PDB file of C-alpha atoms in Angstrom:
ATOM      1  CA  UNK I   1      -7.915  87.314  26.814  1.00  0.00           C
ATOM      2  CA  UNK I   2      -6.698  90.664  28.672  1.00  0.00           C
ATOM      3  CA  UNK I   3      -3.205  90.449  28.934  1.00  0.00           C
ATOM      4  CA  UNK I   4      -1.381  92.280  31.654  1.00  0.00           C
ATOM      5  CA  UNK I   5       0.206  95.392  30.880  1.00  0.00           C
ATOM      6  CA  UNK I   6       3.232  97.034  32.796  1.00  0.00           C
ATOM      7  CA  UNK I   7       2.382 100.318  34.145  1.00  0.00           C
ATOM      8  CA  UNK I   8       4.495 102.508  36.360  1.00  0.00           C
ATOM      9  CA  UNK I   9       4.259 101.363  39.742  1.00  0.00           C
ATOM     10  CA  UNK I  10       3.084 104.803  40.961  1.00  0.00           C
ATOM     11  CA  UNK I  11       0.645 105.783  38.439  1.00  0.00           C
ATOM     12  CA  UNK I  12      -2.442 107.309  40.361  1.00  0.00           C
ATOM     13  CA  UNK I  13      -4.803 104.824  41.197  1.00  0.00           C
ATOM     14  CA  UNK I  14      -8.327 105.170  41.991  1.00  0.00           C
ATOM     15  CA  UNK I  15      -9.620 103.943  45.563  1.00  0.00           C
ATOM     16  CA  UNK I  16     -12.020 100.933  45.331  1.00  0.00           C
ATOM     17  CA  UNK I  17     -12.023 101.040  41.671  1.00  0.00           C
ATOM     18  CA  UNK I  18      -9.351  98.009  39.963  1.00  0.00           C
ATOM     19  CA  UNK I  19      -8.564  98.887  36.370  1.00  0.00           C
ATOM     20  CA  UNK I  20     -10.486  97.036  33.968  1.00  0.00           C
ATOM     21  CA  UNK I  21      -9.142  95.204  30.282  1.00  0.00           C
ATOM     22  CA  UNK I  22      -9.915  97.973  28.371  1.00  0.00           C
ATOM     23  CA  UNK I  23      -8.298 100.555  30.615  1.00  0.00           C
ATOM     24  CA  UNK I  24      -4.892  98.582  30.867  1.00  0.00           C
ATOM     25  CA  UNK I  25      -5.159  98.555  26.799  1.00  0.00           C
ATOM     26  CA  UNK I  26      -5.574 102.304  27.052  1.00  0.00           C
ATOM     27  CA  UNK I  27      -2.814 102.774  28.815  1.00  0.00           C
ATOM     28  CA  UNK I  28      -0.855 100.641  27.077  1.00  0.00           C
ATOM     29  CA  UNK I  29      -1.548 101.951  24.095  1.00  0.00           C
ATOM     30  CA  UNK I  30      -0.939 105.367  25.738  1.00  0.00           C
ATOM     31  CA  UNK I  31       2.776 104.407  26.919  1.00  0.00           C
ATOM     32  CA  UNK I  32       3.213 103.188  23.211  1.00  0.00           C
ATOM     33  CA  UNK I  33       2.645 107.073  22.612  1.00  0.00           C
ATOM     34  CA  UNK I  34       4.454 108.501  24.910  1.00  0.00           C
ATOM     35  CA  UNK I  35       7.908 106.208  23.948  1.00  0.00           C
ATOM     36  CA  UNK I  36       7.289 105.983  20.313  1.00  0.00           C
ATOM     37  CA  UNK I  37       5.706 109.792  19.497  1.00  0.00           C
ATOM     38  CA  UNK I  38       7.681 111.476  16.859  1.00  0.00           C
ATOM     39  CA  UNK I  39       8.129 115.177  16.963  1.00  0.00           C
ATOM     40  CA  UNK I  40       9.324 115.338  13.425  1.00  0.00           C
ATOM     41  CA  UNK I  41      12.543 116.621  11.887  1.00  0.00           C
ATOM     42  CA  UNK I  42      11.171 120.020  12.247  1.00  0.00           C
ATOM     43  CA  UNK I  43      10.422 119.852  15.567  1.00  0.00           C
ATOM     44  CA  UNK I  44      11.030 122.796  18.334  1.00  0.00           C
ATOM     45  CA  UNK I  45      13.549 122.512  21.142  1.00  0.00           C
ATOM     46  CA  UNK I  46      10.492 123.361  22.885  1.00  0.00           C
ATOM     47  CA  UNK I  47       8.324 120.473  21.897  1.00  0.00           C
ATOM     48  CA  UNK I  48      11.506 117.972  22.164  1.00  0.00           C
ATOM     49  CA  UNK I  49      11.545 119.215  26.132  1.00  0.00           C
ATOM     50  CA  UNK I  50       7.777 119.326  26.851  1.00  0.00           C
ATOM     51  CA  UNK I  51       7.766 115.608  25.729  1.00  0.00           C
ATOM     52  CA  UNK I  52      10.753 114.391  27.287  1.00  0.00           C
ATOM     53  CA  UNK I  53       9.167 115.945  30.562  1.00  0.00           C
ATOM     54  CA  UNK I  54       6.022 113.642  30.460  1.00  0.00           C
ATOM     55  CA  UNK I  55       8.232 110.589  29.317  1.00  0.00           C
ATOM     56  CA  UNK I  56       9.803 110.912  33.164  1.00  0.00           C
ATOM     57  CA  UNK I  57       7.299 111.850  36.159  1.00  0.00           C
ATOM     58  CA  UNK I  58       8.696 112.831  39.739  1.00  0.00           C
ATOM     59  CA  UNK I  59       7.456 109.968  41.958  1.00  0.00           C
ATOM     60  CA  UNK I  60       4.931 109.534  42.632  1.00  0.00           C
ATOM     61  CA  UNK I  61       2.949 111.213  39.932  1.00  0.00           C
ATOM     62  CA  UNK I  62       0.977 114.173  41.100  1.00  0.00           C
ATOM     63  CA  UNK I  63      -2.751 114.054  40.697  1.00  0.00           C
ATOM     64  CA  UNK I  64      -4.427 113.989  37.505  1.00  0.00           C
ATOM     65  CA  UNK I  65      -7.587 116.087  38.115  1.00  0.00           C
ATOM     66  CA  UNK I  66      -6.688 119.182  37.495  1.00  0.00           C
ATOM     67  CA  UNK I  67      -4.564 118.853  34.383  1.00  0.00           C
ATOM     68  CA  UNK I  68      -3.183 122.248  34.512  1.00  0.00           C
ATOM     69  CA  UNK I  69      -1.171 122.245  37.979  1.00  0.00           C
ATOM     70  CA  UNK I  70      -0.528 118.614  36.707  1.00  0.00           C
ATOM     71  CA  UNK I  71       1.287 120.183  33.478  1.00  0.00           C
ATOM     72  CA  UNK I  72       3.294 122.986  35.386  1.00  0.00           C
ATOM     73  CA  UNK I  73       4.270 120.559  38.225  1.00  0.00           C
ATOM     74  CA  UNK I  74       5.658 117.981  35.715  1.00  0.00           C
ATOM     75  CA  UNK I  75       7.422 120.434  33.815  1.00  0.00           C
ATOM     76  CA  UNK I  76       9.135 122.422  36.600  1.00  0.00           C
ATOM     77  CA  UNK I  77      10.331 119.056  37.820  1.00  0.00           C
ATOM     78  CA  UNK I  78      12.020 118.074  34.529  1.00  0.00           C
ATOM     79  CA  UNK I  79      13.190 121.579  33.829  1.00  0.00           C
ATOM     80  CA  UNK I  80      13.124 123.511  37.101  1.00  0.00           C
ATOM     81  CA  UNK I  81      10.526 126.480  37.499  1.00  0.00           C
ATOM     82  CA  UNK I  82      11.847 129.072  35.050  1.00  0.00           C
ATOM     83  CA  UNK I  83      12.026 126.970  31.740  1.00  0.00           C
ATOM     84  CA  UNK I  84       9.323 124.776  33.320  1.00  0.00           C
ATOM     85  CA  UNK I  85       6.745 127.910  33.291  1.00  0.00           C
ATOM     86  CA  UNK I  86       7.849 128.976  30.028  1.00  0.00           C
ATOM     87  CA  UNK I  87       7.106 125.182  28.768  1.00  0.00           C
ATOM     88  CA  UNK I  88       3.520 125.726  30.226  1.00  0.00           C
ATOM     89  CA  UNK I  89       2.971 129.455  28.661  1.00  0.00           C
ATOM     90  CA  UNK I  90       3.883 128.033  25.064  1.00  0.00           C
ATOM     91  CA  UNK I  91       2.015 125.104  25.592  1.00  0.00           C
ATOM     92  CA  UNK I  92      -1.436 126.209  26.907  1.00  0.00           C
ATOM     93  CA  UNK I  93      -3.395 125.825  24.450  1.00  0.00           C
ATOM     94  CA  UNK I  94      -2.785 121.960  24.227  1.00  0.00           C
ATOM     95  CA  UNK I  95      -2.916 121.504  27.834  1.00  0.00           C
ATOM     96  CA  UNK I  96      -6.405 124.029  28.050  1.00  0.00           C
ATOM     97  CA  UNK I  97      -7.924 121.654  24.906  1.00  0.00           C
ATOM     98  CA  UNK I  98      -6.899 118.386  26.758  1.00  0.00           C
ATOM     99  CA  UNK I  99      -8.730 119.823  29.756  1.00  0.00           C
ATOM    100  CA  UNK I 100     -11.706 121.086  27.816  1.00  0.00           C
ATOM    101  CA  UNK I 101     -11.887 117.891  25.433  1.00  0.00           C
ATOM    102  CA  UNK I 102     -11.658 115.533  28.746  1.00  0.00           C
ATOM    103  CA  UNK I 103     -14.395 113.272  28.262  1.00  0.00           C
ATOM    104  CA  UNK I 104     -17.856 113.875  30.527  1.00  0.00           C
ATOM    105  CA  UNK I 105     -17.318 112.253  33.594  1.00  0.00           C
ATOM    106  CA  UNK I 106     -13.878 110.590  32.987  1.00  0.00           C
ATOM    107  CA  UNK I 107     -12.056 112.486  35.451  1.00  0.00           C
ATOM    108  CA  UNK I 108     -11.602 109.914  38.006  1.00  0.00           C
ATOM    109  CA  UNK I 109     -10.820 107.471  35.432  1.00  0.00           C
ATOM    110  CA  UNK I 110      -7.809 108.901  33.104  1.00  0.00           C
ATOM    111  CA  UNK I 111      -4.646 107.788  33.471  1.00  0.00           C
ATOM    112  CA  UNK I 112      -1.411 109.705  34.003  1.00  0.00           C
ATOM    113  CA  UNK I 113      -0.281 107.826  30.873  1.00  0.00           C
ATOM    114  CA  UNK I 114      -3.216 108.551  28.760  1.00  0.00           C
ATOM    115  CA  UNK I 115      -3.275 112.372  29.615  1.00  0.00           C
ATOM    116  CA  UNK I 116       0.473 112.400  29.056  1.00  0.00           C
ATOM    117  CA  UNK I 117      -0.104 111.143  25.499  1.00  0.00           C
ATOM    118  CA  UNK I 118      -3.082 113.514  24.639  1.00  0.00           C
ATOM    119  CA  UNK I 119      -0.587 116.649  26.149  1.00  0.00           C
ATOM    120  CA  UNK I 120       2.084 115.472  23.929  1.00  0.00           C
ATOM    121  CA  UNK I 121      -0.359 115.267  21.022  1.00  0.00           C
ATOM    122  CA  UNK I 122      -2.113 118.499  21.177  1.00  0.00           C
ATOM    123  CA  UNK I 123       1.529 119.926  21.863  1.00  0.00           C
ATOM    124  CA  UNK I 124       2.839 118.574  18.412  1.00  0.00           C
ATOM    125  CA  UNK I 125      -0.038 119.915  16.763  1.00  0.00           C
ATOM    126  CA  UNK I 126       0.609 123.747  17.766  1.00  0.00           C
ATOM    127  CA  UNK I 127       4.088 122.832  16.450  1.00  0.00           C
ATOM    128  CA  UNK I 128       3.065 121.510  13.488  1.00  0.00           C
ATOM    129  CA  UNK I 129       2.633 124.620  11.641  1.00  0.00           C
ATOM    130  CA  UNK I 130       4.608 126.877   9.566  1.00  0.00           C
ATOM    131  CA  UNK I 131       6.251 129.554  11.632  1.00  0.00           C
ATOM    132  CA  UNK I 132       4.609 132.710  12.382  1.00  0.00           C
ATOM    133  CA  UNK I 133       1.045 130.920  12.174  1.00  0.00           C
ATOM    134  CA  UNK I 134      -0.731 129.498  15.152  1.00  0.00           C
ATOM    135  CA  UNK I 135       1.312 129.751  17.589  1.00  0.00           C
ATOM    136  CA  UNK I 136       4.501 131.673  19.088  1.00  0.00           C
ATOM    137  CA  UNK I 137       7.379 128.901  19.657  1.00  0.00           C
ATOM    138  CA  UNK I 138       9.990 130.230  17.631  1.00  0.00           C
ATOM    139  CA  UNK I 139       9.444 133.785  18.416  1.00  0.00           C
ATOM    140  CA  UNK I 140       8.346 134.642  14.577  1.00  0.00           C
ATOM    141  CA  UNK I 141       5.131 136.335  16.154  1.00  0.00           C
ATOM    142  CA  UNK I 142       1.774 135.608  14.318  1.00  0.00           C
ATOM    143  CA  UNK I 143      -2.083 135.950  14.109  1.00  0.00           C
ATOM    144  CA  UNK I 144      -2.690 132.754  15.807  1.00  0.00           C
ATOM    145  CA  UNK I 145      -4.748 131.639  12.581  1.00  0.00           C
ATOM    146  CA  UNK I 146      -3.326 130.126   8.893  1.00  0.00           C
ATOM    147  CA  UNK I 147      -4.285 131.237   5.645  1.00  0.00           C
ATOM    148  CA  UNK I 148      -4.167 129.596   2.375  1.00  0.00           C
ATOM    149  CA  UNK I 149      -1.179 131.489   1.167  1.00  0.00           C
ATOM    150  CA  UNK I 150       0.732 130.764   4.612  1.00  0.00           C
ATOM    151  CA  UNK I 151      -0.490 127.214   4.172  1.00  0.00           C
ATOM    152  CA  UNK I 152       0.503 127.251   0.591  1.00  0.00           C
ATOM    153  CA  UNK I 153       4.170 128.563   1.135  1.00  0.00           C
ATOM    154  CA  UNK I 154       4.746 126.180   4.320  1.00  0.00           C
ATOM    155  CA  UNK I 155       3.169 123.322   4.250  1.00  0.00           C
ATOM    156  CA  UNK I 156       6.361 121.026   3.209  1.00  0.00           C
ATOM    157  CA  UNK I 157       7.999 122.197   6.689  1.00  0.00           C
ATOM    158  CA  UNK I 158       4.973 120.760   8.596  1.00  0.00           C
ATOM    159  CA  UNK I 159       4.684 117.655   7.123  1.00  0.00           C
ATOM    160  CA  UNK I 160       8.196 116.829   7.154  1.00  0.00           C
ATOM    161  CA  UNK I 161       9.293 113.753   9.073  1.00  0.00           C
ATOM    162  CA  UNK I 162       5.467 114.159  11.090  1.00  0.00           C
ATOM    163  CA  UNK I 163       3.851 111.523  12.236  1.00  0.00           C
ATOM    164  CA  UNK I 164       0.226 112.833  12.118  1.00  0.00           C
ATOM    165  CA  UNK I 165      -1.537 111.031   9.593  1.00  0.00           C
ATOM    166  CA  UNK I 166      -3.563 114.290   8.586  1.00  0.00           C
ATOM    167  CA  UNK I 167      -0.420 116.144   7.566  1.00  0.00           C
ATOM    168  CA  UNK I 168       0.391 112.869   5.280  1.00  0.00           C
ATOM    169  CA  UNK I 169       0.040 115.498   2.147  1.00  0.00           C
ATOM    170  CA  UNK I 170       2.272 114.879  -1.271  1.00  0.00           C
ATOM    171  CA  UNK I 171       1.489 118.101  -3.065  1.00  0.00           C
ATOM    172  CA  UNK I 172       0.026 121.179  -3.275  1.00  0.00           C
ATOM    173  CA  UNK I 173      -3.646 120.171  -4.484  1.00  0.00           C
ATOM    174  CA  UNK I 174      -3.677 117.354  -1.303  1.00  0.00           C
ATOM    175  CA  UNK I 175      -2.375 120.540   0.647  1.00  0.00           C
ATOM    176  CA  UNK I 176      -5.585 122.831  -0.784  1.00  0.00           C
ATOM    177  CA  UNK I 177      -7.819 120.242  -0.161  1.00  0.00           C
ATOM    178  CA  UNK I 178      -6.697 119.585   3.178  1.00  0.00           C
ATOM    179  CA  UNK I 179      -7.092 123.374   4.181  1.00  0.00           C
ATOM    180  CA  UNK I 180     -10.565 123.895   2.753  1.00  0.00           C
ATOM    181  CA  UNK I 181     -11.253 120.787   5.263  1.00  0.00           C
ATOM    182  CA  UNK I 182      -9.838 122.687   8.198  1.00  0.00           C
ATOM    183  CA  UNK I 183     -11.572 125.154   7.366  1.00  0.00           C
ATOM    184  CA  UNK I 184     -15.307 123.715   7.358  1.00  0.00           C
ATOM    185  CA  UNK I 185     -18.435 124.937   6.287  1.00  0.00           C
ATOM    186  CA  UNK I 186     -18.299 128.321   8.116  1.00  0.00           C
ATOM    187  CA  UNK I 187     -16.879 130.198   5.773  1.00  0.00           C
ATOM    188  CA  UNK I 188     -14.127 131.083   6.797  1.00  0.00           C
ATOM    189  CA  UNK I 189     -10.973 131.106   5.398  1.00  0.00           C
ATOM    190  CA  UNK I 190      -8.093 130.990   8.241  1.00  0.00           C
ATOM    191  CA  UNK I 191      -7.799 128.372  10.712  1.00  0.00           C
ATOM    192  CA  UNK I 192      -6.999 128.727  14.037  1.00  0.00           C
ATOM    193  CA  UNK I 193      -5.580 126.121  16.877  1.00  0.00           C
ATOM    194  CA  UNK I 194      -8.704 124.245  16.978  1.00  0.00           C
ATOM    195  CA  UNK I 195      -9.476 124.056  13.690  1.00  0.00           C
ATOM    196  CA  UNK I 196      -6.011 122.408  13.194  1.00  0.00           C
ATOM    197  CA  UNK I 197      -6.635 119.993  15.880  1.00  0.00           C
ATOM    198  CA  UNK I 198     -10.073 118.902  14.914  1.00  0.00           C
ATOM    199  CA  UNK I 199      -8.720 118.386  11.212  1.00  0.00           C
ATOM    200  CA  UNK I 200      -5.789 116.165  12.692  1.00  0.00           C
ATOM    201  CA  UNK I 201      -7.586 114.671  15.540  1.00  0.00           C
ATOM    202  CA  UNK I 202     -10.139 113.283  12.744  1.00  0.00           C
ATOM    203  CA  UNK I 203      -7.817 111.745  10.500  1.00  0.00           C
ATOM    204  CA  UNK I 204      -5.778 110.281  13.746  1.00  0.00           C
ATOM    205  CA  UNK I 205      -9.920 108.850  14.602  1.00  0.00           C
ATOM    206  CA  UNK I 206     -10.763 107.238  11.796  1.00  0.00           C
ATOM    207  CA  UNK I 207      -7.334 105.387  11.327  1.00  0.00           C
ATOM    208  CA  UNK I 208      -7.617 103.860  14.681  1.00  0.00           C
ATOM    209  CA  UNK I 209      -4.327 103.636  15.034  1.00  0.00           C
ATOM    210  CA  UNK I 210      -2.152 103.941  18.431  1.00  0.00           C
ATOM    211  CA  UNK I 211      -2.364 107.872  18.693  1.00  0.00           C
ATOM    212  CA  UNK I 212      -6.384 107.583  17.306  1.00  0.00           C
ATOM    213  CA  UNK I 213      -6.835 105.326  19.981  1.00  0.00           C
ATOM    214  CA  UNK I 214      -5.719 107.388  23.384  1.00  0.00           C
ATOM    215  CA  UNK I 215      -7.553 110.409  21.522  1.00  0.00           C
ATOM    216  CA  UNK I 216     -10.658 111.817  23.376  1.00  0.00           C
ATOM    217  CA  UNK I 217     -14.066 110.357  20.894  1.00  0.00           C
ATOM    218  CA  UNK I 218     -15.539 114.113  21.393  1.00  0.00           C
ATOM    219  CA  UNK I 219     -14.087 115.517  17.626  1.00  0.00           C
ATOM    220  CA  UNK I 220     -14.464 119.080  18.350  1.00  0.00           C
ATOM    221  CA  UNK I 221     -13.375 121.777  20.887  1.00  0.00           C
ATOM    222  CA  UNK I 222     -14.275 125.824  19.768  1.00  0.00           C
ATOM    223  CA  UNK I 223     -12.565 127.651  22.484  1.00  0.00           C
ATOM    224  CA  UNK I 224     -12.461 131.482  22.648  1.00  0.00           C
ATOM    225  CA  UNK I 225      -8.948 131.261  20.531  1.00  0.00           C
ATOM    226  CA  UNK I 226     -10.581 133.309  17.427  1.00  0.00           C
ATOM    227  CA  UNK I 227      -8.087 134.935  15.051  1.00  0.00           C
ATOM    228  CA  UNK I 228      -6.351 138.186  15.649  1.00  0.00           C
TER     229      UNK I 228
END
């Protein structure tokens, strides 16, 4: 049987349309992310802030369809427009691939929760990596890609204290392997944001656990965010 799920009272709710069993597990599942996600020991002030932001909504929540102004209109109200737009400008790529990766057609269904906890996960992600790669956080600078000898060197600091169960890596052969993986049958031999998402967003897939489960089923997302 369904059981009944608490949801915030003011969580945007479709007209005509009642939530169905597998949309209150969803969301459940999706508040389980949102309470329990951890950022790791090595996590940013930055990420710490973005997801404390999306733990507490104004009331009521602002509309869900445009998940951009949705992002910089939760932030500013948890950390007032200055640090609020800075949030969003270190952030954007998670909140452009949780736009892009929204399922076909699901726009009028998603939850505030569920979003929240697919923000918060893509947001990890470009923290996950060793400083001066993907992204910008801690001011290091960088290419916006990984290489093997960046991968090599940092690794350790990634995986430390994370939660993700693709970054679950003991040692430097599991860390080889788990680059090559990233890096697909392209060629290539950097990752870049979404490469490091769809490697992580996989693993989190096929576990099925809580964070696999609020995860968009589409498994890949090549945005114009090439290395440069």
């Amino acid at each position: 049987a369904c059981q009944s799920i608490k949801t915030p009272a003011d969580r945007e709710v479709v007209p005509g349309r009642e939530a169905g069993c597998s949309e209150r597990r969803e969301t459940g599942l999706a508040i389980m992310v949102l309470q329990e996600f951890e950022s790791g020991s090595s996590a940013s002030p930055e990420l710490k802030a973005f997801i404390a932001a999306f733990r507490s909504p104004p009331s009521p929540i602002p509309p869900t369809d445009d998940i951009s102004a949705l992002s910089d209109k939760i932030l500013a109200y948890a950390h007032g427009n200055e640090k609020g737009q800075r949030l969003a400008a270190i952030f954007r790529p998670a909140i452009d691939r949780t736009s892009r990766l929204r399922d076909e057609g699901e726009i009028q269904h998603s939850t505030y929760e569920v979003l929240s906890a697919r923000l918060c996960a893509y947001a990890g992600m470009l923290d996950a990596p060793p400083d001066g790669g993907i992204s910008d956080i801690r001011g290091e600078g960088g290419d916006r890609c990984i290489q093997l000898s960046e991968w090599i060197y940092g690794y350790r600091l990634a995986t430390r204290g994370s939660s993700l169960r693709g970054l679950n890596i003991k040692n430097e052969q599991q860390a080889k392997s788990s680059f090559q993986a990233m890096c697909g049958d392209d060629g290539s031999e950097e990752v870049d944001y979404n490469k490091w998402c769809d490697f992580l967003q996989e693993q989190e897939l096929n576990e099925e656990k809580t964070l696999g489960k609020v995860l968009p089923k589409s498994s890949t997302a090549r945005l114009d965010d090439a290395c440069v």
